[in-house]
Amino acid sequence: MGQAWTSLVVEGCAAEAEAAIEAVQAPGEEVSIPLLTGDDKRCCMRFVVRKFGRKSCFLFSCGHTLPTCSGVPSWPLEIRNAEGQGKSAYAVSDLPENQILLEEEPFYTRTPPAELHGRPEWDEDWSAAFTRIKAPMRLPGGESEKEKPLLASTALVRDVLGFVKMPESLRGALMSFSFPPLDLEHGLVDVALQLAKLCKERLPECKAFQVEWLQVGILVTEMNIFPGGRVFWTMSRINHSCAPNCVFTNAPGRWGLRTLRPIRKGEELTISYLGEELLLPTSQRRWLLWRSKCFICQCSRCTSSEDPLRDRACICLGRAPLSWRVVHKPAVWQRADPSTKSRAVALLKEGFVFASTGEIRRTAEGAWVQVEKCEVNGQTSGWGLIDGAALGLGRLIEPCEGRLPSLCPQDGVAPGELRDRLQKRALASRAGLRLNWYDGDNLERHLLPAASAATQWRRDDGDDEDIDTETGAEVQGPAFLPIGWARLRGECWHCRCGCITKAMAAEKELSEVAQRVFALSLPEQPRASQAGVKGLALPDEGFVLTALRLADDAGRLFGRRHWIWQWGLLFAVDLDLSLIRYTYMQWDAAFASRTTAMLIEVWDWLTSLGLSQEPSLFLHSRAQRLAKELESVILPNHPKDRFRELQGELRRRLEASSPSVSLLPPREFIPGSLFIAH
Ligand SMILES: [Zn+2]
Ligand SMILES: [Zn+2]
Ligand SMILES: [Zn+2]
Ligand SMILES: [Zn+2]
């Protein structure tokens, strides 16, 4: 414990390397040895040397750069102590984006579950004691318990068995990794202690170990383990950031580290210990990291007072300008309802200026603005058609100041339509179906005006204030937000028109539910076990419809930049892809266009968050599958053009992005009621 590791690079051939290793005096020195391979290419092996006594020397290969690399090899990173916070990895040179820095084999893999099977110790006494192990989980600072207590798991037992069975030298190596202090007030530290006591008492392999050692064995494994139960000499030392500059890549049998963006020499290398949870709001990310890895994240995203994942639409977004002038000669009709078939309530002469309520309504005839009742002006309430194109006329009325909200037809699916869309298409109507985990009925009073909720956020939405006047480029930076969108700062959302605190409690409540519902793993869902459909989840129809309704509601409350809406879109895209693959449903151009538009909307959202240089990291595998499915879509005449446009847009994005790791692989699930066993 607490041993210092140093790096020593040895140039030369294998024989020289051996000599160099011989010469290493201090135990625990790390040696990097460049080796010549065929074709004059150089490759490098990396070893850790541990000496025991005079002669015995324990070596393990802890990584190698790609065999394909050429030129003078250099180890891309350096592990050293960061100021006041343990060890960190730093770039030793400038690194380009999207480059594999190293590939590495695990030096330790956790005991497989099979080794636990059929042991005589698993009797009733054991299971009684095992299930009694629990500890409360709370954030430091004494905040009340946020979740259910932490329990012991069989994974932790496997940690113990792996730890006591490994060679002493390996154990020493593992102990050089970080783990929380044993007096830390944390549920996992507590559970590890209780389990360590039980194991020492009951398992023969553990008898020779002190309880504290077993506890450390659990903690050090849990803190440094990667998905699949592996610990890596180099990669397990890389710290977490919620805005990581590197990513762990995981192809079968190959584990590596890839850069996500250009990294400067001396910069700390970071990866994310979270999966899709990286796209959760700060408070939820921090909680998950504290629960699983025992630290309070201090990354740039977590310490920022702003949280762009919780951006919400403001009522001012979809609102029409308040003052309008009639521009059509000689006059236009004001209607009781937004329809030319509706009763005419007034004739508004050209040049007449009237006040609007700000409400806009879109119909097949065009957009209508609501006229405000005003006794001074002699106005009655009603509606005025803005553009007469559908009637063979030009512009009828125009705003006196400000600009018209975007009136072009919206792509994709607007909040409120997700559930209906599936119900119409694939499911028997089950209106009124209730599930106890979500009931959004009390949210009605917080809903945004329909136009604000439906407005799609676009990258080019910025008004003049946000455009650099010389280059015409968007001004980047955390402060940038298109008009009508509010960003959470401190305890309220800030729009240019003011401060919003409305529906904050509802938002937090919905977030807790959404985090569980939209998780990639779709927890506790029944699965199809038939051959050929391995892994296909078959959730209850009610689960799927309620999940879509949750996304609809979040969209109608907070608009289309809010993370719950975006996660809902991903859920809907995955559902569409699964329906095509596993049911007899066929896509028509209209349906497929909207699926494509939904994926593009998420893509734009990820781009705007700037979490990596390349949003396709999150979406590539899903987008590829969609692009392939689109090739088999039946094309009628009408929506063909729009379909072609969207298909082209998706292809263009795929071509412009390099195939890389997929941080958010698509889920496979269809409502169980639609599953037909073959
Ligand atoms: Zn190499
Ligand atoms: Zn963080
Ligand atoms: Zn506003
Ligand atoms: Zn405020």
XYZ file of C-alpha atoms and ligand atoms in Angstrom:
682
model
C 0.000 0.000 0.000
C 1.124 3.503 -0.717
C 3.999 2.285 -2.832
C 5.465 4.695 -5.337
C 5.552 3.583 -8.925
C 8.033 5.107 -11.278
C 8.458 4.841 -14.988
C 11.633 3.777 -16.670
C 11.851 3.617 -20.422
C 14.454 1.292 -21.830
C 15.478 1.672 -25.458
C 16.850 -1.289 -27.337
C 16.384 -4.948 -28.121
C 14.868 -7.654 -26.017
C 18.232 -8.672 -24.555
C 18.873 -5.128 -23.475
C 15.454 -5.042 -21.971
C 16.171 -8.138 -19.949
C 19.363 -6.614 -18.710
C 17.509 -3.469 -17.811
C 14.967 -5.422 -15.851
C 17.808 -7.193 -14.046
C 19.229 -3.836 -13.155
C 16.056 -2.567 -11.598
C 16.736 -2.400 -7.917
C 13.619 -1.071 -6.352
C 10.604 -3.329 -6.264
C 7.564 -2.070 -8.006
C 9.274 -0.186 -10.760
C 7.449 0.138 -14.002
C 9.438 -0.515 -17.140
C 8.517 0.329 -20.686
C 10.453 -1.599 -23.271
C 10.333 -0.751 -26.961
C 10.821 -3.893 -29.022
C 11.561 -4.276 -32.702
C 9.060 -6.324 -34.621
C 8.980 -7.340 -38.278
C 9.076 -4.782 -41.086
C 11.201 -2.505 -38.957
C 8.134 -1.559 -37.023
C 8.646 -0.927 -33.403
C 6.350 -2.074 -30.743
C 6.536 -1.693 -27.058
C 5.768 -3.871 -24.115
C 5.205 -2.567 -20.703
C 6.071 -4.470 -17.591
C 5.821 -4.027 -13.933
C 8.653 -5.483 -11.953
C 8.222 -6.722 -8.466
C 11.133 -8.238 -6.680
C 10.902 -10.595 -3.806
C 14.046 -11.502 -1.974
C 17.256 -11.526 -3.976
C 16.295 -13.295 -7.129
C 12.647 -13.880 -7.667
C 11.213 -11.366 -9.990
C 7.558 -11.130 -10.806
C 6.653 -9.566 -14.101
C 3.428 -8.887 -15.718
C 2.701 -7.383 -19.012
C 0.390 -4.531 -18.357
C -0.261 -3.321 -21.809
C 1.124 -2.826 -25.223
C 0.618 -0.220 -27.838
C -0.950 -1.300 -31.086
C 1.215 -3.665 -33.117
C 0.471 -1.481 -36.109
C 2.024 1.621 -34.659
C 5.203 2.764 -36.311
C 7.916 5.260 -35.658
C 9.494 5.717 -32.307
C 7.118 4.283 -29.783
C 6.303 6.302 -26.788
C 4.012 5.440 -23.976
C 1.172 7.939 -24.372
C 0.587 8.609 -20.736
C 2.242 8.958 -17.421
C 0.787 7.989 -14.070
C 1.777 10.359 -11.336
C 0.453 11.995 -8.232
C -1.980 14.803 -8.843
C -1.846 17.726 -6.479
C -3.614 16.545 -3.366
C -5.827 13.877 -4.938
C -4.033 10.614 -5.492
C -2.731 9.284 -8.767
C -3.788 10.435 -12.190
C -2.877 9.776 -15.800
C -1.433 12.588 -17.909
C -0.726 12.878 -21.617
C 3.011 12.940 -22.313
C 2.511 14.566 -25.710
C -0.186 16.270 -27.754
C -2.725 13.664 -28.794
C -5.141 13.837 -31.734
C -8.813 13.025 -31.356
C -10.264 9.609 -31.986
C -7.002 7.731 -31.605
C -6.453 4.482 -29.777
C -3.807 5.262 -27.187
C -3.233 1.766 -25.942
C -4.702 -1.655 -25.758
C -4.396 -3.593 -22.602
C -5.086 -6.999 -21.175
C -6.589 -7.189 -17.731
C -4.081 -8.296 -15.095
C -6.887 -9.553 -12.925
C -10.358 -10.849 -13.759
C -12.920 -11.323 -11.040
C -13.810 -14.880 -10.042
C -16.565 -16.030 -12.419
C -20.011 -16.680 -10.905
C -19.720 -20.393 -11.759
C -17.035 -20.842 -9.096
C -19.572 -19.968 -6.464
C -21.944 -22.728 -7.451
C -22.547 -25.700 -5.222
C -20.261 -24.794 -2.337
C -21.210 -26.501 0.924
C -21.051 -23.188 2.792
C -24.164 -21.822 1.111
C -26.560 -23.217 3.650
C -29.495 -21.614 5.379
C -27.305 -20.010 8.026
C -25.247 -18.376 5.321
C -28.201 -17.001 3.426
C -29.804 -15.735 6.622
C -26.600 -13.919 7.591
C -25.993 -12.772 4.023
C -29.427 -11.191 3.627
C -29.061 -9.431 6.980
C -26.131 -7.426 5.634
C -27.205 -3.916 4.787
C -26.114 -0.345 5.312
C -27.791 3.012 4.735
C -26.713 5.078 1.747
C -26.562 8.813 2.098
C -24.571 11.629 0.630
C -21.886 13.128 2.872
C -23.180 16.108 4.760
C -25.964 14.143 6.407
C -28.627 14.550 3.747
C -31.450 12.190 4.534
C -31.335 8.710 3.071
C -32.070 8.981 -0.576
C -32.503 5.396 -1.548
C -32.998 1.930 -0.247
C -30.132 0.656 1.925
C -27.203 -0.997 0.206
C -27.196 -4.807 0.364
C -24.508 -7.432 -0.039
C -24.274 -9.021 -3.487
C -22.694 -12.189 -4.819
C -20.347 -9.993 -6.855
C -18.827 -8.853 -3.564
C -18.343 -12.481 -2.471
C -16.556 -13.090 -5.764
C -14.344 -10.083 -4.960
C -13.354 -11.706 -1.669
C -12.650 -15.133 -3.162
C -10.639 -13.656 -6.020
C -8.638 -11.597 -3.572
C -7.710 -14.435 -1.220
C -6.901 -16.852 -4.041
C -4.632 -14.627 -6.102
C -0.842 -14.909 -5.739
C 0.566 -12.668 -3.073
C 2.468 -10.598 -5.603
C -0.709 -9.905 -7.543
C -2.519 -9.010 -4.356
C 0.214 -6.539 -3.540
C -0.153 -5.054 -6.995
C -3.920 -4.730 -6.650
C -3.508 -3.047 -3.279
C -1.508 -0.280 -4.924
C -4.750 0.934 -6.523
C -6.974 3.420 -4.827
C -9.729 2.510 -2.387
C -11.694 4.550 0.137
C -10.432 4.941 3.704
C -11.970 2.315 5.966
C -13.464 4.951 8.244
C -15.342 6.638 5.392
C -19.026 6.934 6.185
C -20.359 5.065 3.185
C -22.755 2.174 2.763
C -20.328 0.151 0.666
C -17.484 0.443 3.197
C -19.918 -0.740 5.833
C -21.337 -3.596 3.758
C -17.799 -4.686 2.826
C -16.887 -4.887 6.512
C -19.964 -6.938 7.416
C -19.383 -9.282 4.496
C -15.663 -9.594 5.289
C -16.551 -10.744 8.802
C -18.992 -13.305 7.470
C -16.488 -14.632 4.931
C -13.697 -14.941 7.487
C -16.006 -16.860 9.753
C -17.488 -19.155 7.126
C -15.120 -19.630 4.188
C -11.972 -21.739 4.717
C -9.904 -19.711 2.207
C -10.503 -16.574 4.228
C -9.510 -17.885 7.647
C -5.894 -16.804 7.327
C -6.796 -13.204 6.464
C -7.601 -10.347 8.767
C -11.077 -8.904 8.384
C -9.623 -5.549 7.291
C -7.733 -7.220 4.470
C -10.852 -8.877 3.180
C -12.677 -5.569 3.436
C -9.924 -3.840 1.473
C -10.043 -6.671 -1.058
C -13.707 -5.948 -1.736
C -13.270 -2.198 -1.877
C -10.162 -2.103 -4.032
C -11.771 -4.494 -6.515
C -15.039 -2.563 -6.638
C -13.296 0.770 -7.094
C -11.063 -0.306 -9.958
C -13.043 -2.901 -11.822
C -14.262 -2.367 -15.375
C -17.371 -3.772 -17.021
C -16.901 -7.512 -17.340
C -15.101 -7.739 -13.999
C -11.629 -6.787 -15.215
C -8.898 -4.722 -13.607
C -6.301 -3.093 -15.851
C -2.888 -1.979 -14.817
C -3.035 1.327 -16.623
C -6.659 1.977 -17.506
C -7.935 1.290 -14.002
C -5.820 4.203 -12.790
C -7.469 6.749 -15.029
C -9.771 9.104 -13.197
C -13.387 9.793 -13.947
C -14.849 12.904 -15.505
C -18.428 13.519 -16.609
C -16.878 15.352 -19.571
C -14.192 12.770 -20.339
C -11.507 13.250 -22.976
C -11.000 9.501 -23.457
C -13.228 6.480 -23.663
C -12.769 2.838 -22.737
C -13.260 0.681 -25.834
C -14.437 -2.846 -25.503
C -14.350 -5.195 -28.474
C -14.434 -8.930 -27.757
C -11.055 -9.823 -26.296
C -9.661 -6.340 -26.859
C -9.771 -3.534 -24.380
C -8.395 -0.134 -25.118
C -8.332 3.549 -24.522
C -9.348 6.014 -27.220
C -9.235 9.792 -27.253
C -12.518 11.639 -27.699
C -11.000 14.984 -28.553
C -7.558 16.490 -29.074
C -5.613 16.454 -25.828
C -2.685 18.678 -24.995
C 0.568 17.521 -23.472
C 0.314 17.468 -19.701
C -3.486 17.383 -19.669
C -5.084 14.842 -17.360
C -6.626 11.876 -19.154
C -10.113 11.008 -18.024
C -12.745 8.424 -18.825
C -16.316 8.059 -17.662
C -17.147 5.448 -15.040
C -20.766 5.938 -16.004
C -22.485 4.487 -19.048
C -25.525 6.196 -20.446
C -25.886 7.864 -17.038
C -23.423 10.396 -18.426
C -26.535 11.942 -19.955
C -28.233 12.416 -16.600
C -28.410 15.722 -14.727
C -25.624 16.586 -12.303
C -27.356 15.645 -9.062
C -28.159 12.166 -10.368
C -24.668 11.586 -11.794
C -23.060 12.638 -8.537
C -25.285 10.348 -6.549
C -24.548 7.341 -8.783
C -20.791 7.959 -8.604
C -20.895 8.336 -4.865
C -22.905 5.153 -4.502
C -20.743 2.967 -6.736
C -17.292 4.572 -6.530
C -17.327 6.409 -3.189
C -16.380 9.868 -4.412
C -18.102 13.186 -4.969
C -17.368 14.135 -8.538
C -15.564 17.445 -8.926
C -15.391 17.487 -12.714
C -16.125 20.603 -14.744
C -19.722 19.580 -15.365
C -20.412 18.669 -11.754
C -18.924 21.855 -10.326
C -20.642 24.148 -12.822
C -23.645 26.023 -11.469
C -25.411 25.412 -14.790
C -26.893 22.196 -16.069
C -27.641 22.194 -19.813
C -29.323 18.790 -19.587
C -32.130 20.482 -17.744
C -32.656 23.293 -20.247
C -36.325 24.050 -20.537
C -38.522 25.938 -22.921
C -39.950 29.194 -21.643
C -43.504 30.306 -22.338
C -42.007 33.159 -24.366
C -40.642 30.660 -26.907
C -43.726 29.814 -28.907
C -45.531 33.040 -28.139
C -46.490 35.301 -31.001
C -45.628 38.994 -30.961
C -48.245 40.992 -29.102
C -48.959 43.689 -31.682
C -50.149 42.984 -35.240
C -51.115 44.989 -38.342
C -53.478 43.974 -41.144
C -51.559 44.080 -44.451
C -54.106 42.562 -46.824
C -56.286 44.848 -48.976
C -58.977 45.749 -48.314
C -59.563 43.772 -45.096
C -59.465 40.338 -43.464
C -62.055 38.402 -41.503
C -61.602 37.774 -37.848
C -63.058 34.371 -36.941
C -64.536 33.043 -33.714
C -62.343 29.932 -33.968
C -59.121 29.248 -35.889
C -60.848 28.057 -39.068
C -62.162 29.806 -42.194
C -65.346 27.781 -41.726
C -65.896 29.390 -38.363
C -68.218 32.346 -37.796
C -66.822 35.764 -38.766
C -66.850 38.090 -35.763
C -65.270 41.219 -37.261
C -63.841 42.695 -40.431
C -60.333 44.063 -39.852
C -59.391 46.777 -42.372
C -55.951 47.093 -43.905
C -53.655 49.087 -41.626
C -55.643 48.213 -38.506
C -53.383 47.420 -35.534
C -54.626 45.002 -32.922
C -53.326 43.297 -29.792
C -52.797 39.556 -29.585
C -52.868 37.251 -26.587
C -49.633 35.708 -27.868
C -51.346 32.424 -28.584
C -50.597 30.789 -31.937
C -52.547 27.872 -33.361
C -51.465 25.834 -36.353
C -54.122 24.258 -38.575
C -54.168 22.756 -42.050
C -55.072 26.211 -43.389
C -52.051 27.830 -41.758
C -51.155 29.531 -38.494
C -53.663 31.638 -36.604
C -52.993 34.302 -34.024
C -55.443 34.949 -31.231
C -56.908 38.469 -31.106
C -57.229 39.885 -27.631
C -60.513 41.349 -26.517
C -60.071 45.099 -26.011
C -62.851 47.582 -25.286
C -60.743 50.692 -26.020
C -59.845 49.429 -29.477
C -63.250 47.899 -30.086
C -61.741 44.423 -30.511
C -63.646 41.259 -29.786
C -61.827 38.040 -29.071
C -61.238 35.684 -31.987
C -58.620 34.506 -34.435
C -56.809 35.949 -37.437
C -55.187 33.859 -40.156
C -51.585 35.008 -40.624
C -50.829 33.732 -44.087
C -53.408 33.261 -46.824
C -51.401 30.799 -48.928
C -53.982 28.050 -48.446
C -56.655 30.437 -49.771
C -54.570 31.547 -52.737
C -53.728 34.831 -51.024
C -50.494 36.292 -49.706
C -49.615 37.459 -46.205
C -52.731 38.733 -44.426
C -51.438 40.122 -41.144
C -47.942 40.838 -39.859
C -46.341 41.437 -36.488
C -45.589 45.116 -35.799
C -42.394 44.237 -33.974
C -40.476 41.122 -33.050
C -40.394 38.094 -35.221
C -42.846 35.419 -36.031
C -42.241 32.115 -34.295
C -41.134 29.476 -36.742
C -44.201 28.380 -38.663
C -42.757 25.711 -40.895
C -44.057 22.195 -40.288
C -42.123 20.464 -37.556
C -40.067 17.369 -38.171
C -40.136 14.487 -35.829
C -42.654 13.844 -33.142
C -43.727 16.695 -30.913
C -44.270 16.259 -27.175
C -47.665 14.710 -26.617
C -47.525 12.565 -29.760
C -45.123 9.774 -28.812
C -47.653 7.555 -27.147
C -50.463 8.171 -29.648
C -48.157 7.342 -32.484
C -47.433 3.874 -31.159
C -50.983 3.280 -30.091
C -52.295 4.098 -33.546
C -49.712 2.049 -35.275
C -48.955 -1.054 -33.309
C -51.052 -1.460 -30.236
C -54.658 -2.015 -29.467
C -55.944 1.069 -27.718
C -55.654 0.724 -24.000
C -56.571 4.231 -23.020
C -57.028 4.682 -19.319
C -54.417 2.077 -18.512
C -52.721 2.954 -15.230
C -49.430 1.896 -13.783
C -48.580 2.698 -10.221
C -45.074 3.962 -10.951
C -46.206 6.975 -12.897
C -49.237 9.187 -12.728
C -48.773 12.515 -14.447
C -52.296 13.789 -13.897
C -51.303 16.413 -11.367
C -48.951 18.055 -13.869
C -51.597 19.666 -16.082
C -51.349 23.060 -14.436
C -47.642 23.319 -15.282
C -47.940 22.566 -18.998
C -46.311 24.941 -21.465
C -48.399 26.532 -24.213
C -48.502 23.983 -27.028
C -46.433 26.134 -29.383
C -43.617 26.517 -26.834
C -43.545 22.812 -26.083
C -43.536 21.839 -29.751
C -40.868 24.256 -30.940
C -37.882 22.266 -32.017
C -34.534 23.486 -30.906
C -32.082 23.865 -33.731
C -28.470 24.741 -33.860
C -29.097 27.580 -36.298
C -31.852 29.055 -34.175
C -29.675 31.814 -32.749
C -30.870 35.342 -33.348
C -28.594 38.249 -34.195
C -27.263 38.604 -30.677
C -25.674 35.196 -30.895
C -24.061 35.593 -34.281
C -20.544 36.882 -34.565
C -21.082 39.847 -36.890
C -17.795 39.400 -38.735
C -17.664 35.684 -39.324
C -21.350 34.912 -39.060
C -20.445 32.029 -36.786
C -22.402 31.171 -33.719
C -20.839 32.411 -30.542
C -20.007 29.285 -28.583
C -19.845 28.962 -24.872
C -21.914 27.905 -21.929
C -23.902 31.115 -22.013
C -25.197 30.455 -25.511
C -28.838 29.534 -25.655
C -31.351 30.321 -28.368
C -34.064 32.779 -27.435
C -36.932 31.306 -25.493
C -34.852 28.646 -23.756
C -34.034 28.788 -20.088
C -30.987 27.259 -18.439
C -30.849 26.013 -14.905
C -28.489 28.146 -12.852
C -28.500 27.611 -9.111
C -32.057 26.953 -8.044
C -33.983 28.415 -10.972
C -34.099 28.483 -14.734
C -33.018 31.697 -16.419
C -34.547 32.897 -19.665
C -33.815 36.255 -21.246
C -37.350 37.209 -20.278
C -36.823 36.353 -16.631
C -36.558 33.651 -14.040
C -38.590 30.432 -13.885
C -39.049 28.262 -10.824
C -42.383 26.791 -11.826
C -42.591 22.992 -11.900
C -39.158 22.527 -10.285
C -40.488 19.943 -7.835
C -42.331 18.132 -10.615
C -39.159 18.099 -12.689
C -37.154 16.471 -9.915
C -39.854 13.896 -9.369
C -40.121 13.034 -13.060
C -36.335 12.780 -13.274
C -36.201 10.083 -10.615
C -38.786 8.007 -12.460
C -37.322 8.647 -15.912
C -33.845 7.581 -14.841
C -35.140 4.127 -14.014
C -37.632 3.794 -16.856
C -35.324 4.804 -19.691
C -32.206 2.981 -18.478
C -30.613 0.985 -21.265
C -31.042 -2.206 -19.304
C -34.835 -1.792 -18.981
C -34.664 -3.353 -15.542
C -36.796 -6.319 -14.559
C -38.478 -6.875 -17.886
C -39.430 -10.339 -19.101
C -37.363 -11.541 -22.015
C -37.950 -13.683 -25.056
C -36.031 -16.897 -24.600
C -36.721 -18.449 -28.007
C -33.734 -19.218 -30.151
C -32.682 -16.383 -32.388
C -34.185 -13.652 -30.254
C -31.705 -13.757 -27.416
C -31.804 -10.617 -25.355
C -35.086 -9.292 -26.713
C -36.978 -7.773 -23.804
C -40.740 -8.128 -23.742
C -42.013 -5.458 -21.402
C -45.650 -5.163 -20.619
C -47.620 -3.056 -23.082
C -48.559 -0.800 -20.206
C -44.904 -0.218 -19.368
C -44.113 0.893 -22.913
C -47.133 3.163 -23.223
C -46.565 4.714 -19.817
C -42.888 5.288 -20.573
C -43.856 7.098 -23.773
C -46.400 9.124 -21.880
C -43.755 10.090 -19.339
C -41.596 11.424 -22.176
C -44.598 13.191 -23.707
C -45.378 14.861 -20.404
C -41.781 15.905 -19.806
C -41.705 17.406 -23.302
C -44.946 19.272 -22.733
C -43.690 20.589 -19.402
C -40.094 21.440 -20.254
C -39.797 21.379 -24.038
C -37.539 19.525 -26.386
C -34.116 20.256 -24.960
C -34.878 18.592 -21.656
C -33.062 15.302 -21.091
C -36.192 13.307 -20.282
C -37.720 14.178 -23.642
C -34.473 13.285 -25.393
C -34.181 9.957 -23.565
C -37.809 9.341 -24.491
C -36.927 9.883 -28.156
C -34.117 7.340 -27.917
C -36.506 4.907 -26.288
C -38.995 5.459 -29.127
C -36.321 5.023 -31.815
C -35.195 1.738 -30.244
C -38.782 0.608 -30.046
C -39.353 1.416 -33.736
C -36.217 -0.491 -34.726
C -37.276 -3.500 -32.677
C -40.806 -3.435 -34.071
C -39.393 -3.627 -37.577
C -37.083 -6.459 -36.708
C -39.351 -8.581 -34.549
C -42.905 -7.991 -35.711
C -44.710 -8.017 -39.040
C -45.052 -4.268 -38.928
C -43.867 -2.555 -42.089
C -42.571 0.928 -42.334
C -44.105 3.471 -44.610
C -42.314 6.657 -45.521
C -44.279 8.817 -43.103
C -43.572 6.606 -40.095
C -39.920 6.065 -40.993
C -39.425 9.793 -41.615
C -40.458 10.535 -38.082
C -38.210 7.840 -36.628
C -35.323 9.353 -38.566
C -36.226 12.865 -37.482
C -36.294 11.709 -33.858
C -32.808 10.264 -34.104
C -31.525 13.427 -35.776
C -33.109 15.487 -33.014
C -31.177 13.520 -30.378
C -28.033 13.854 -32.471
C -28.445 17.651 -32.567
C -29.068 17.728 -28.853
C -25.890 15.748 -28.128
C -23.943 18.034 -30.431
C -25.198 21.042 -28.513
C -24.033 19.543 -25.218
C -20.479 19.234 -26.499
C -19.751 16.143 -24.417
C -17.428 14.838 -27.058
C -16.163 16.070 -30.381
C -18.314 13.498 -32.063
C -21.925 12.798 -31.059
C -21.955 9.701 -33.231
C -20.057 8.059 -30.369
C -23.393 7.795 -28.689
C -25.492 7.117 -31.733
C -23.427 5.480 -34.422
C -24.596 1.893 -34.036
C -28.212 2.957 -33.769
C -27.960 5.307 -36.743
C -26.309 2.638 -38.861
C -29.071 0.200 -38.156
C -31.701 2.805 -38.932
C -30.012 3.762 -42.204
C -30.080 0.119 -43.225
C -33.743 -0.312 -42.321
C -34.650 2.816 -44.280
C -33.525 1.107 -47.465
C -36.493 -1.238 -47.275
C -39.145 1.409 -46.688
C -42.102 1.369 -49.057
C -42.371 4.696 -50.832
C -45.711 6.178 -51.814
C -45.720 9.420 -53.755
C -46.665 11.999 -51.228
C -44.121 12.250 -48.368
C -41.343 10.839 -50.522
C -39.312 14.034 -50.843
C -39.155 14.675 -47.145
C -38.280 11.049 -46.531
C -35.432 11.233 -49.041
C -34.153 14.405 -47.419
C -34.052 12.852 -43.964
C -32.532 9.641 -45.251
C -29.841 11.697 -46.989
C -29.209 13.719 -43.848
C -28.722 10.564 -41.798
C -26.340 9.115 -44.385
C -24.378 12.341 -44.548
C -23.916 12.323 -40.773
C -22.842 8.699 -40.762
C -20.308 9.293 -43.498
C -18.880 12.329 -41.738
C -18.343 10.430 -38.508
C -15.869 7.667 -37.965
C -17.145 4.332 -36.714
C -16.098 4.179 -33.125
C -17.164 2.869 -29.797
C -20.849 2.984 -29.119
C -21.599 4.454 -25.733
C -25.324 3.938 -26.067
C -26.028 0.705 -27.912
C -29.642 0.322 -29.077
C -31.963 -1.705 -26.900
C -34.064 -4.514 -28.262
C -37.568 -4.558 -26.896
C -41.142 -4.803 -28.057
C -44.333 -4.906 -26.029
C -44.856 -8.516 -24.992
C -48.328 -8.500 -26.550
C -46.778 -8.099 -30.008
C -44.339 -10.947 -29.713
C -45.051 -13.873 -31.991
C -42.965 -16.931 -31.233
C -41.683 -18.553 -34.403
Zn 4.265 -0.318 -30.516
Zn -18.793 14.871 -12.752
Zn -38.630 33.481 -21.698
Zn -33.052 33.227 -10.690
